[in-house]
Amino acid sequence: EVQLLESGGGLVQPGGSLRLSCAASGFSFSGYAMSWVRQAPGKGLEWVSTLSGSGASTYYADSVKGRFTISRDNSENTLYLQMNSLRAEDTAVYYCAKDKKGYNPGGFDYWGQGTLVTVSS
Amino acid sequence: DIQMTQSPSSLSASVGDRVTITCRASQGISNSLAWFQQKPGKAPKSLIYAASSLQSGVPSKFSGSGSGTDFTLTISSLQPEDFATYYCQQYNSYPFTFGPGTKVDVK
């Protein structure tokens, strides 16, 4: 059974940093691209970033480029999102999502339960 | 960036109704289109990928169609567990983009 479990969310001041983790199980982690998607309170879904299965290719939304870094540890089956220079508009539930493919996008098939990030003073 | 629109933004329906939601892309995306269902306070659930392929475990009352710029999600006979918000998403090119969602509630 595929499981994705996010952690690391919390309250942080504007300008602060936070690192999210997504622990994966039930599939061959290194074989699949992984993504982060966020949802601000009462709003729709927003794609944040994608990392290929090998870790060689990264993609970011313009809204987070230069501030967020996606990475993975295939030996630990874990996806990360390092978030720096956080802003109030980054407040959201952050979901990790598994792609059906390793490199070329194939669509998300599994999602984690989400972790809430609140940026406020 | 590819813009995704959905119509209607909300709809009211009864159990047993056939429901159709439309999604349109601002440029052609071949069949790189997914549909998700989300209930309040829950994570999204993947329903359909490649415009018309059902994710494993998703009941056949859900179906998708379309290619290029115009797509539809159909629920053949709405059940109580289907009242939710539905999102489309294109993954033809980065940045991936989602539609604004269609909320399906009880008439």
CSV table of C-alpha atoms in Angstrom, one decimal:
chain,number,residue,atom,x,y,z
A,1,GLU,CA,0.0,0.0,0.0
A,2,VAL,CA,1.4,3.4,-1.0
A,3,GLN,CA,1.7,5.8,1.9
A,4,LEU,CA,2.9,9.4,1.9
A,5,LEU,CA,3.3,11.1,5.3
A,6,GLU,CA,4.2,14.8,5.5
A,7,SER,CA,5.7,16.4,8.5
A,8,GLY,CA,7.5,19.6,9.5
A,9,GLY,CA,4.7,22.2,9.2
A,10,GLY,CA,4.1,24.8,11.9
A,11,LEU,CA,4.0,28.5,12.7
A,12,VAL,CA,6.9,30.6,11.5
A,13,GLN,CA,7.5,34.3,11.3
A,14,PRO,CA,7.8,36.2,8.0
A,15,GLY,CA,11.3,35.8,6.6
A,16,GLY,CA,11.8,32.6,8.5
A,17,SER,CA,12.6,29.1,7.2
A,18,LEU,CA,11.0,25.7,7.5
A,19,ARG,CA,11.8,22.2,6.1
A,20,LEU,CA,9.0,19.9,5.2
A,21,SER,CA,9.4,16.1,4.8
A,22,CYS,CA,7.4,13.5,3.1
A,23,ALA,CA,8.1,9.9,4.1
A,24,ALA,CA,7.1,7.4,1.4
A,25,SER,CA,6.5,3.7,1.6
A,26,GLY,CA,4.8,1.0,-0.4
A,27,PHE,CA,6.5,1.6,-3.8
A,28,SER,CA,10.0,1.9,-5.3
A,29,PHE,CA,10.6,5.5,-4.3
A,30,SER,CA,13.5,6.3,-6.6
A,31,GLY,CA,11.5,5.3,-9.7
A,32,TYR,CA,9.0,8.1,-9.5
A,33,ALA,CA,8.9,11.8,-9.7
A,34,MET,CA,7.5,13.5,-6.6
A,35,SER,CA,5.9,16.9,-6.2
A,36,TRP,CA,4.7,19.4,-3.7
A,37,VAL,CA,1.2,21.0,-4.1
A,38,ARG,CA,-0.2,23.6,-1.7
A,39,GLN,CA,-3.6,24.9,-0.8
A,40,ALA,CA,-4.1,28.3,1.0
A,41,PRO,CA,-7.1,28.4,3.4
A,42,GLY,CA,-10.3,28.4,1.5
A,43,LYS,CA,-8.5,28.4,-1.9
A,44,GLY,CA,-7.8,26.0,-4.7
A,45,LEU,CA,-4.8,23.8,-5.4
A,46,GLU,CA,-1.5,25.3,-6.5
A,47,TRP,CA,1.5,23.3,-7.8
A,48,VAL,CA,4.7,24.2,-6.1
A,49,SER,CA,7.5,22.0,-7.3
A,50,THR,CA,8.5,18.7,-8.9
A,51,LEU,CA,11.6,16.5,-8.7
A,52,SER,CA,12.4,13.7,-11.0
A,53,GLY,CA,12.9,10.2,-9.7
A,54,SER,CA,16.7,10.4,-10.1
A,55,GLY,CA,16.8,13.8,-8.5
A,56,ALA,CA,18.5,15.3,-11.5
A,57,SER,CA,15.6,17.5,-12.7
A,58,THR,CA,13.8,20.1,-10.7
A,59,TYR,CA,10.9,22.4,-11.5
A,60,TYR,CA,9.4,25.3,-9.5
A,61,ALA,CA,6.5,27.7,-9.6
A,62,ASP,CA,7.5,31.3,-10.2
A,63,SER,CA,6.0,32.2,-6.8
A,64,VAL,CA,8.6,30.1,-4.9
A,65,LYS,CA,11.6,30.1,-7.3
A,66,GLY,CA,14.7,31.2,-5.5
A,67,ARG,CA,13.2,30.7,-2.1
A,68,PHE,CA,12.1,27.0,-2.0
A,69,THR,CA,14.3,24.0,-2.7
A,70,ILE,CA,13.0,20.5,-3.4
A,71,SER,CA,15.2,17.5,-2.8
A,72,ARG,CA,15.0,13.8,-2.0
A,73,ASP,CA,16.9,11.1,-0.3
A,74,ASN,CA,16.2,7.9,-2.2
A,75,SER,CA,18.1,5.8,0.4
A,76,GLU,CA,15.6,7.1,3.1
A,77,ASN,CA,12.5,7.2,0.8
A,78,THR,CA,12.0,10.8,1.8
A,79,LEU,CA,11.1,14.0,-0.1
A,80,TYR,CA,11.9,17.4,1.2
A,81,LEU,CA,10.9,21.0,0.7
A,82,GLN,CA,13.2,23.6,2.2
A,83,MET,CA,11.3,26.9,2.4
A,84,ASN,CA,13.3,30.1,3.1
A,85,SER,CA,12.3,33.8,3.1
A,86,LEU,CA,8.7,32.8,4.0
A,87,ARG,CA,5.9,35.2,3.3
A,88,ALA,CA,2.3,35.4,4.6
A,89,GLU,CA,1.1,34.3,1.2
A,90,ASP,CA,3.0,31.0,1.7
A,91,THR,CA,0.5,30.0,4.4
A,92,ALA,CA,-1.2,26.8,3.2
A,93,VAL,CA,-1.6,23.1,3.6
A,94,TYR,CA,1.3,21.5,1.8
A,95,TYR,CA,0.7,18.1,0.2
A,96,CYS,CA,3.3,15.8,-1.4
A,97,ALA,CA,2.1,13.8,-4.4
A,98,LYS,CA,3.6,10.9,-6.2
A,99,ASP,CA,3.7,10.8,-10.0
A,100,LYS,CA,2.9,7.8,-12.1
A,101,LYS,CA,6.2,8.1,-13.9
A,102,GLY,CA,9.8,8.7,-13.1
A,103,TYR,CA,10.7,11.6,-15.4
A,104,ASN,CA,8.1,12.7,-18.0
A,105,PRO,CA,5.0,13.6,-16.1
A,106,GLY,CA,2.3,11.0,-16.0
A,107,GLY,CA,-0.1,12.6,-13.5
A,108,PHE,CA,-0.3,12.3,-9.8
A,109,ASP,CA,-1.7,9.0,-8.4
A,110,TYR,CA,-1.2,9.3,-4.6
A,111,TRP,CA,-1.3,12.2,-2.2
A,112,GLY,CA,-0.2,12.6,1.4
A,113,GLN,CA,-2.5,13.9,4.1
A,114,GLY,CA,-0.9,17.4,4.2
A,115,THR,CA,1.0,19.5,6.7
A,116,LEU,CA,-0.1,23.1,7.6
A,117,VAL,CA,2.4,25.9,7.3
A,118,THR,CA,1.4,29.2,8.9
A,119,VAL,CA,3.5,32.3,8.3
A,120,SER,CA,2.6,35.0,10.7
A,121,SER,CA,4.1,37.3,13.3
B,1,ASP,CA,1.7,29.4,-18.5
B,2,ILE,CA,-1.4,27.3,-19.4
B,3,GLN,CA,-4.5,28.6,-17.8
B,4,MET,CA,-7.2,26.1,-16.8
B,5,THR,CA,-10.9,27.0,-16.5
B,6,GLN,CA,-13.8,24.9,-15.2
B,7,SER,CA,-17.5,25.2,-15.6
B,8,PRO,CA,-19.7,25.4,-13.7
B,9,SER,CA,-18.0,26.8,-10.6
B,10,SER,CA,-20.6,25.0,-8.6
B,11,LEU,CA,-23.7,22.9,-9.1
B,12,SER,CA,-26.5,21.4,-7.1
B,13,ALA,CA,-27.5,17.9,-7.8
B,14,SER,CA,-29.5,15.0,-6.4
B,15,VAL,CA,-28.5,11.4,-5.7
B,16,GLY,CA,-28.8,9.5,-8.9
B,17,ASP,CA,-28.2,12.5,-11.2
B,18,ARG,CA,-25.8,12.4,-14.0
B,19,VAL,CA,-23.2,15.2,-13.5
B,20,THR,CA,-20.9,16.6,-16.1
B,21,ILE,CA,-18.0,19.1,-15.4
B,22,THR,CA,-16.1,20.9,-18.1
B,23,CYS,CA,-12.5,21.9,-18.1
B,24,ARG,CA,-10.8,24.0,-20.7
B,25,ALA,CA,-7.1,24.7,-21.3
B,26,SER,CA,-5.8,28.0,-22.8
B,27,GLN,CA,-3.7,26.0,-25.3
B,28,GLY,CA,-3.5,22.4,-26.4
B,29,ILE,CA,-2.3,19.9,-23.9
B,30,SER,CA,-2.9,16.7,-25.8
B,31,ASN,CA,-4.4,14.3,-23.2
B,32,SER,CA,-2.2,15.4,-20.3
B,33,LEU,CA,-5.1,16.1,-18.1
B,34,ALA,CA,-6.0,14.8,-14.6
B,35,TRP,CA,-9.1,15.0,-12.4
B,36,PHE,CA,-9.1,15.1,-8.6
B,37,GLN,CA,-11.8,14.9,-6.0
B,38,GLN,CA,-11.5,16.8,-2.7
B,39,LYS,CA,-13.7,16.7,0.4
B,40,PRO,CA,-13.6,19.3,3.1
B,41,GLY,CA,-10.5,19.0,5.3
B,42,LYS,CA,-9.2,16.1,3.3
B,43,ALA,CA,-6.4,15.5,0.8
B,44,PRO,CA,-7.2,15.4,-2.9
B,45,LYS,CA,-7.9,12.0,-4.3
B,46,SER,CA,-6.8,11.1,-7.8
B,47,LEU,CA,-9.6,10.0,-10.1
B,48,ILE,CA,-8.5,10.2,-13.7
B,49,TYR,CA,-5.2,10.6,-15.6
B,50,ALA,CA,-4.4,10.9,-19.3
B,51,ALA,CA,-7.9,12.6,-19.7
B,52,SER,CA,-9.8,9.3,-19.7
B,53,SER,CA,-7.9,6.6,-17.8
B,54,LEU,CA,-9.3,5.7,-14.4
B,55,GLN,CA,-6.9,5.5,-11.4
B,56,SER,CA,-6.7,2.1,-9.7
B,57,GLY,CA,-9.6,1.6,-7.4
B,58,VAL,CA,-11.7,4.4,-8.7
B,59,PRO,CA,-15.3,3.3,-9.5
B,60,SER,CA,-16.4,3.2,-13.1
B,61,LYS,CA,-19.2,5.7,-12.4
B,62,PHE,CA,-16.4,8.3,-13.0
B,63,SER,CA,-15.4,8.8,-16.6
B,64,GLY,CA,-13.3,11.4,-18.5
B,65,SER,CA,-13.1,12.5,-22.0
B,66,GLY,CA,-11.5,15.0,-24.3
B,67,SER,CA,-8.2,16.0,-25.9
B,68,GLY,CA,-6.5,19.2,-26.9
B,69,THR,CA,-8.2,22.0,-25.0
B,70,ASP,CA,-11.6,20.7,-24.0
B,71,PHE,CA,-12.3,18.0,-21.4
B,72,THR,CA,-15.1,16.6,-19.4
B,73,LEU,CA,-15.6,14.7,-16.2
B,74,THR,CA,-18.8,12.7,-15.9
B,75,ILE,CA,-20.3,11.0,-12.8
B,76,SER,CA,-22.9,8.7,-14.2
B,77,SER,CA,-25.1,8.4,-11.1
B,78,LEU,CA,-24.3,10.7,-8.2
B,79,GLN,CA,-24.0,9.0,-4.8
B,80,PRO,CA,-23.9,10.7,-1.3
B,81,GLU,CA,-20.1,10.1,-1.1
B,82,ASP,CA,-19.6,12.1,-4.4
B,83,PHE,CA,-20.5,15.5,-3.0
B,84,ALA,CA,-17.2,17.2,-3.1
B,85,THR,CA,-15.1,19.7,-5.0
B,86,TYR,CA,-13.5,18.5,-8.3
B,87,TYR,CA,-10.3,19.9,-9.9
B,88,CYS,CA,-8.7,19.4,-13.3
B,89,GLN,CA,-5.0,19.8,-13.8
B,90,GLN,CA,-2.8,19.9,-16.8
B,91,TYR,CA,0.7,18.3,-16.7
B,92,ASN,CA,1.6,18.8,-20.3
B,93,SER,CA,4.1,21.4,-19.4
B,94,TYR,CA,5.6,23.2,-16.4
B,95,PRO,CA,4.3,25.0,-14.5
B,96,PHE,CA,1.5,22.5,-13.8
B,97,THR,CA,-1.7,24.3,-13.4
B,98,PHE,CA,-5.0,23.5,-11.8
B,99,GLY,CA,-8.5,24.6,-12.6
B,100,PRO,CA,-10.3,26.7,-9.9
B,101,GLY,CA,-12.5,23.8,-8.9
B,102,THR,CA,-16.2,22.8,-9.2
B,103,LYS,CA,-18.1,22.3,-6.0
B,104,VAL,CA,-20.9,19.7,-6.3
B,105,ASP,CA,-23.4,20.0,-3.5
B,106,VAL,CA,-26.9,18.7,-2.5
B,107,LYS,CA,-29.9,20.1,-4.3
